[in-house]
C-alpha cells in the first residue's frame, strides 16, 4: 500500500493527479480511511500496533503529497518565469501625448496678456435668459439685431412660464452679470463659447469670444485704443501692428467701433502688420448709459469701454489657418499638421 501510494505521488505530473491520489488514500472513502475505521472491530492487542502503523503511513503519505505539491509549484513558477521574461534594458515604446487645443491655448495667452494689464477673469452661463443676452444690453424685443444674430432659442414646453432662454450669441451678457455682482469700478475680461446659426469658411455655429469691460470715473476711448494696441503687440509679437478703428454701431455701446488689423495673405502665408488686407477682429465702444443703468451702475458717475474679441479669428491669424471649421473637427491629422498634436 505504502509503495503504491508513494510511487504514485512521485510520478504524479500535475496537481490534479496528486489530488486524485489524496482522495483515493486519505479521502472520506479512501483506502487508509477505511482501514482506520476497521480498527474498531480489531482485537485490542493488534489494534494498537495496527493503529500506530496506519497513522504513520497516513503521515508519510500526507508529507509526500505536500512535498510533491510544493515541487510542482516551483516547477510551474520556473515555467512561467521562462515564458514571461522581460528585457528591462529595452528602450520604452513611444506614446502619443495629448496636447492643448489651439483655441484653449489662444484663450490662455489672451487671458495672460490682459491679466498683466489688470483685468480679472469673469464667467457667465452659455444658456442665457434673453434679458441678459438682449434687453439689458439695450436690444429691445423688436430690435433688428435680434434677427441678425441668428439666435438659437431653447425649446419651451407648453405652459412653461420661465423667461425665454437662448444660447448666448455673444459674451456681452457677462458685462451685465459682472457689474451686478461687483458694481463699479470694474475691469474684467470674459472668455467663453458663443453660438450663432452660421456656417462657412470663417463662421462656425459655436465659436469663442473674449469680452472686455473697464468701468471707472474717467475712462475714455483713448484708453480703449491703447489697451487694444498693447494687446495686439503682445499677442502677435509684432512691434508694428496697425489697427483701424472703423465707426460702427452696437446697441450697447455709443460711440461704437469695429477694429481691423493690417495683414497680408500674399503667397499663402499670413503676415501681421504689413500688406493691404484688413481683417476684422473685434467690436468695441463706450458702454451705453442704458446698459450701465440696467446693471445697476449709475451712468452719471461711471463710464467706460467694452470690447468683444473673436478668439477663433485671432487663432486663425496667429497660426495662418484659412478655414475656421477645421478647429472643431478634431481631425488629429489636421491638428498634427499644424503642430497642435503630437
Ligand atoms: N458683442 C458684440 C458682438 O458679438 C461685440 C462687442 C462687444 C461690441 C462689446 C461692442 C462692445 O459682435
Coordinates of C-alpha atoms and ligand atoms in Angstrom, one line a residue:
X1 CA 0.0 0.0 0.0
X2 CA 2.7 2.4 1.1
X3 CA 4.8 1.7 -2.0
X4 CA 1.9 2.1 -4.3
X5 CA 1.0 5.5 -3.0
X6 CA 4.4 6.9 -2.6
X7 CA 5.3 5.7 -6.0
X8 CA 2.2 7.2 -7.5
X9 CA 2.9 10.5 -5.8
X10 CA 6.5 10.6 -7.1
X11 CA 5.2 10.1 -10.6
X12 CA 2.2 12.5 -10.5
X13 CA 2.7 15.1 -13.3
X14 CA 0.3 17.8 -12.0
X15 CA -1.8 18.9 -9.1
X16 CA -4.9 17.2 -10.4
X17 CA -3.2 13.8 -10.3
X18 CA -2.0 14.5 -6.8
X19 CA -5.5 15.4 -5.7
X20 CA -6.8 12.1 -7.1
X21 CA -4.2 10.2 -5.1
X22 CA -5.0 12.1 -2.0
X23 CA -8.7 11.3 -2.2
X24 CA -8.0 7.6 -3.0
X25 CA -5.8 7.3 0.1
X26 CA -7.0 9.8 2.7
X27 CA -10.4 11.0 1.4
X28 CA -13.5 10.0 3.4
X29 CA -13.8 6.8 1.4
X30 CA -10.1 6.5 0.8
X31 CA -8.3 3.2 1.4
X32 CA -6.4 4.4 4.5
X33 CA -9.5 6.0 6.0
X34 CA -11.4 2.7 5.6
X35 CA -8.7 0.8 7.2
X36 CA -8.7 3.3 10.1
X37 CA -12.4 2.6 10.5
X38 CA -11.8 -1.2 10.6
X39 CA -9.6 -0.7 13.6
X40 CA -12.7 -0.6 15.8
X41 CA -13.5 -4.3 15.1
X42 CA -10.0 -5.4 15.9
X43 CA -8.6 -7.3 18.8
X44 CA -7.3 -4.7 21.3
X45 CA -3.9 -6.4 21.3
X46 CA -3.4 -6.0 17.5
X47 CA -5.3 -2.8 17.3
X48 CA -2.7 -0.6 19.0
X49 CA 0.2 -1.7 16.7
X50 CA -2.0 -1.5 13.6
X51 CA -3.3 1.9 14.6
X52 CA 0.2 3.3 15.0
X53 CA 1.3 1.8 11.7
X54 CA -1.7 3.3 9.9
X55 CA -1.1 6.7 11.5
X56 CA 2.5 6.6 10.4
X57 CA 1.5 5.6 6.9
X58 CA -1.1 8.4 6.8
X59 CA 1.6 11.0 7.9
X60 CA 4.0 9.7 5.4
X61 CA 1.6 9.9 2.5
X62 CA 0.5 13.3 3.7
X63 CA 4.1 14.6 3.9
X64 CA 4.8 13.1 0.4
X65 CA 1.8 14.8 -1.0
X66 CA 2.8 18.2 0.4
X67 CA 6.4 17.9 -0.8
X68 CA 5.3 16.9 -4.3
X69 CA 2.8 19.7 -4.4
X70 CA 5.5 22.3 -3.5
X71 CA 7.8 20.8 -6.1
X72 CA 5.2 21.0 -8.8
X73 CA 4.5 24.6 -7.8
X74 CA 8.2 25.5 -8.1
X75 CA 8.3 23.9 -11.5
X76 CA 5.3 25.8 -12.6
X77 CA 6.8 29.1 -11.4
X78 CA 10.0 28.2 -13.3
X79 CA 8.0 27.6 -16.5
X80 CA 6.2 31.0 -16.1
X81 CA 9.4 32.9 -15.4
X82 CA 10.9 31.3 -18.5
X83 CA 7.9 32.2 -20.6
X84 CA 7.3 35.7 -19.3
X85 CA 10.8 37.2 -19.1
X86 CA 11.2 40.8 -19.7
X87 CA 14.2 42.7 -21.0
X88 CA 14.3 45.7 -18.8
X89 CA 17.2 47.2 -20.8
X90 CA 14.9 47.7 -23.9
X91 CA 14.0 51.4 -24.5
X92 CA 10.3 52.2 -23.9
X93 CA 7.9 52.4 -26.8
X94 CA 7.0 56.0 -27.6
X95 CA 3.5 57.0 -26.7
X96 CA 1.5 59.9 -28.3
X97 CA 0.7 62.6 -25.7
X98 CA -2.4 64.7 -25.6
X99 CA -1.8 68.4 -26.3
X100 CA -3.6 71.7 -25.7
X101 CA -6.1 72.6 -28.4
X102 CA -5.1 75.8 -30.3
X103 CA -8.3 77.6 -29.1
X104 CA -7.6 76.8 -25.5
X105 CA -4.0 77.9 -25.9
X106 CA -5.0 81.2 -27.5
X107 CA -7.6 81.8 -24.7
X108 CA -4.9 81.3 -22.2
X109 CA -2.5 83.6 -23.9
X110 CA -5.2 86.3 -24.3
X111 CA -6.1 85.9 -20.6
X112 CA -2.5 86.2 -19.5
X113 CA -1.9 89.4 -21.5
X114 CA -5.0 91.1 -20.1
X115 CA -4.2 89.9 -16.6
X116 CA -0.9 91.9 -17.0
X117 CA -3.0 95.0 -17.7
X118 CA -5.1 94.4 -14.5
X119 CA -8.1 92.6 -16.0
X120 CA -9.7 89.9 -13.9
X121 CA -11.4 86.9 -15.5
X122 CA -15.2 86.6 -15.2
X123 CA -17.6 83.9 -16.5
X124 CA -21.3 83.6 -17.3
X125 CA -23.6 80.8 -18.4
X126 CA -23.8 79.6 -22.1
X127 CA -27.5 79.2 -21.7
X128 CA -28.6 82.7 -21.0
X129 CA -32.0 84.4 -20.5
X130 CA -33.0 86.7 -23.3
X131 CA -32.9 89.6 -20.8
X132 CA -29.2 89.2 -20.2
X133 CA -28.4 88.4 -23.8
X134 CA -30.6 91.2 -25.3
X135 CA -32.8 93.5 -23.2
X136 CA -30.2 94.5 -20.6
X137 CA -27.8 95.3 -23.5
X138 CA -30.3 97.8 -24.9
X139 CA -31.6 95.4 -27.5
X140 CA -35.4 95.5 -27.1
X141 CA -37.6 92.7 -28.4
X142 CA -38.3 94.2 -31.8
X143 CA -34.8 95.3 -32.4
X144 CA -33.5 94.1 -35.8
X145 CA -30.2 92.8 -34.4
X146 CA -32.1 90.0 -32.7
X147 CA -32.7 88.7 -36.2
X148 CA -29.2 89.5 -37.4
X149 CA -27.7 87.5 -34.6
X150 CA -29.3 84.2 -35.9
X151 CA -30.1 83.2 -32.3
X152 CA -30.6 79.6 -31.1
X153 CA -33.6 79.7 -28.9
X154 CA -34.2 77.0 -26.2
X155 CA -37.3 74.9 -26.9
X156 CA -40.1 75.5 -24.4
X157 CA -42.8 73.1 -23.3
X158 CA -46.4 74.2 -23.3
X159 CA -47.2 76.1 -20.1
X160 CA -43.5 76.8 -19.3
X161 CA -43.7 80.2 -17.7
X162 CA -39.9 80.8 -17.3
X163 CA -38.5 83.7 -19.4
X164 CA -37.2 82.6 -22.8
X165 CA -33.6 81.4 -22.9
X166 CA -31.1 81.4 -25.7
X167 CA -27.6 80.0 -26.4
X168 CA -25.8 83.3 -25.8
X169 CA -24.9 85.0 -29.1
X170 CA -22.0 86.9 -27.6
X171 CA -20.1 87.2 -24.3
X172 CA -21.6 90.7 -23.6
X173 CA -24.2 89.4 -21.1
X174 CA -21.2 88.8 -18.8
X175 CA -20.8 92.6 -18.7
X176 CA -24.2 92.9 -17.0
X177 CA -23.6 90.0 -14.6
X178 CA -20.2 91.3 -13.5
X179 CA -21.5 94.8 -12.9
X180 CA -24.5 93.4 -11.0
X181 CA -22.1 91.4 -8.8
X182 CA -19.2 93.8 -8.3
X183 CA -20.5 97.2 -9.2
X184 CA -18.0 99.9 -10.3
X185 CA -15.1 100.4 -10.7
X186 CA -14.5 97.2 -12.6
X187 CA -12.0 95.7 -15.0
X188 CA -12.7 92.3 -16.3
X189 CA -12.4 90.0 -19.4
X190 CA -14.8 87.2 -20.0
X191 CA -13.7 84.4 -22.4
X192 CA -16.1 81.7 -23.5
X193 CA -18.2 80.0 -26.1
X194 CA -20.9 81.7 -28.0
X195 CA -23.5 80.4 -30.6
X196 CA -25.0 81.7 -33.8
X197 CA -26.7 79.9 -36.7
X198 CA -23.9 80.4 -39.2
X199 CA -21.6 78.2 -41.1
X200 CA -19.0 78.9 -43.8
X201 CA -15.2 79.1 -44.1
X202 CA -15.0 81.8 -41.5
X203 CA -18.0 81.0 -39.3
X204 CA -19.0 78.1 -37.2
X205 CA -22.2 77.8 -35.2
X206 CA -20.2 77.7 -32.0
X207 CA -17.2 80.0 -31.6
X208 CA -15.3 81.9 -28.9
X209 CA -15.1 85.4 -27.8
X210 CA -13.4 87.4 -25.1
X211 CA -15.4 90.2 -23.7
X212 CA -13.6 93.1 -22.1
X213 CA -15.0 95.7 -19.8
X214 CA -13.4 98.6 -18.0
X215 CA -15.6 101.0 -16.0
X216 CA -14.2 103.8 -13.9
X217 CA -14.8 107.6 -13.4
X218 CA -12.9 108.9 -16.4
X219 CA -12.2 106.1 -18.8
X220 CA -12.2 107.2 -22.5
X221 CA -12.0 105.8 -26.0
X222 CA -8.2 106.7 -25.9
X223 CA -7.8 104.1 -23.1
X224 CA -9.6 101.6 -25.2
X225 CA -7.3 102.2 -28.2
X226 CA -4.2 101.9 -26.1
X227 CA -5.3 98.7 -24.4
X228 CA -6.2 97.0 -27.7
X229 CA -3.0 98.1 -29.5
X230 CA -0.9 96.9 -26.5
X231 CA -2.8 93.6 -26.5
X232 CA -2.1 93.1 -30.3
X233 CA 1.5 93.9 -29.9
X234 CA 1.9 91.3 -27.1
X235 CA -0.3 88.7 -28.8
X236 CA 1.2 88.7 -32.3
X237 CA 4.6 89.6 -31.0
X238 CA 4.9 92.2 -33.8
X239 CA 6.1 95.7 -32.9
X240 CA 4.5 97.3 -35.9
X241 CA 0.9 96.1 -35.5
X242 CA -1.6 98.5 -37.1
X243 CA -5.2 98.7 -36.1
X244 CA -8.0 100.5 -37.9
X245 CA -10.9 101.8 -35.9
X246 CA -14.0 101.9 -38.1
X247 CA -17.1 103.7 -36.9
X248 CA -19.8 101.2 -36.4
X249 CA -23.0 100.5 -34.4
X250 CA -23.8 98.3 -31.5
X251 CA -26.9 98.9 -29.3
X252 CA -24.9 98.5 -26.2
X253 CA -22.0 101.0 -27.0
X254 CA -22.0 104.6 -28.0
X255 CA -19.9 105.5 -29.8
X256 CA -19.0 102.2 -31.3
X257 CA -16.1 101.0 -33.4
X258 CA -15.1 97.8 -35.2
X259 CA -11.4 97.2 -35.2
X260 CA -9.5 95.7 -38.1
X261 CA -5.9 94.6 -38.1
X262 CA -3.5 95.2 -41.1
X263 CA -2.3 91.9 -42.6
X264 CA -1.3 90.3 -45.8
X265 CA -2.2 86.9 -47.1
X266 CA 0.3 87.2 -50.0
X267 CA 1.9 84.0 -51.2
X268 CA -0.4 81.9 -49.0
X269 CA 1.3 82.9 -45.8
X270 CA -0.1 85.4 -43.4
X271 CA 1.8 88.4 -42.1
X272 CA 0.6 90.8 -39.4
X273 CA 1.4 94.5 -39.6
X274 CA 2.1 94.6 -43.4
X275 CA 0.2 94.4 -46.7
X276 CA -3.1 95.9 -47.8
X277 CA -5.6 93.5 -46.2
X278 CA -7.6 94.3 -43.2
X279 CA -9.2 91.6 -41.0
X280 CA -11.9 92.4 -38.6
X281 CA -11.0 91.1 -35.1
X282 CA -13.4 92.8 -32.7
X283 CA -16.3 95.1 -31.9
X284 CA -16.0 97.8 -29.2
X285 CA -17.1 101.1 -27.9
X286 CA -18.1 103.2 -24.9
X287 CA -20.6 101.4 -22.7
X288 CA -24.1 102.8 -23.3
X289 CA -25.6 104.6 -20.3
X290 CA -28.7 102.4 -20.6
X291 CA -26.5 99.3 -20.2
X292 CA -24.8 100.7 -17.0
X293 CA -28.3 101.6 -15.6
X294 CA -29.7 98.1 -16.4
X295 CA -26.8 96.6 -14.5
X296 CA -27.3 98.9 -11.5
X297 CA -24.3 101.2 -12.1
X298 CA -25.0 105.0 -12.1
X299 CA -24.2 106.4 -15.5
X300 CA -23.8 109.9 -14.1
X301 CA -20.9 108.8 -12.0
X302 CA -19.3 106.0 -14.1
X303 CA -18.3 105.4 -17.7
X304 CA -16.0 103.0 -19.6
X305 CA -15.3 100.9 -22.6
X306 CA -16.2 97.4 -23.7
X307 CA -15.0 95.1 -26.5
X308 CA -15.7 91.7 -27.9
X309 CA -12.7 89.9 -29.5
X310 CA -13.1 86.8 -31.7
X311 CA -10.7 84.2 -30.3
X312 CA -11.0 81.9 -33.3
X313 CA -10.2 84.7 -35.6
X314 CA -7.1 85.5 -33.5
X315 CA -6.0 81.9 -33.7
X316 CA -6.5 81.8 -37.5
X317 CA -4.4 84.9 -37.8
X318 CA -1.7 83.8 -35.4
X319 CA -1.3 80.3 -36.9
X320 CA -2.1 81.2 -40.6
X321 CA -5.1 78.8 -40.7
X322 CA -7.5 79.6 -43.6
X323 CA -10.5 77.5 -42.6
X324 CA -12.1 78.1 -39.2
X325 CA -14.2 74.9 -39.4
X326 CA -11.1 72.7 -39.1
X327 CA -10.7 73.9 -35.5
X328 CA -13.7 72.0 -34.4
X329 CA -13.5 68.8 -36.5
X330 CA -11.0 67.2 -34.1
X331 CA -9.1 65.7 -37.0
X332 CA -5.8 64.5 -35.5
X333 CA -4.1 64.7 -38.9
X334 CA -5.0 68.3 -39.2
X335 CA -4.0 69.1 -35.6
X336 CA -0.7 67.4 -36.1
X337 CA -0.1 69.1 -39.4
X338 CA -0.4 72.5 -37.6
X339 CA 1.7 71.2 -34.8
X340 CA -1.2 71.1 -32.3
X341 CA -0.9 67.4 -31.5
X342 CA 2.0 65.0 -31.1
Ligands
LIG1 N1 -21.0 91.7 -28.6 C1 -20.5 92.2 -29.9 C2 -20.5 91.0 -30.9 O1 -20.6 89.9 -30.5 C3 -19.1 92.7 -29.7 C4 -19.0 93.9 -28.8 C5 -18.7 93.7 -27.5 C6 -19.1 95.2 -29.3 C7 -18.6 94.8 -26.7 C8 -19.0 96.3 -28.5 C9 -18.7 96.1 -27.2 O2 -20.5 91.3 -32.0

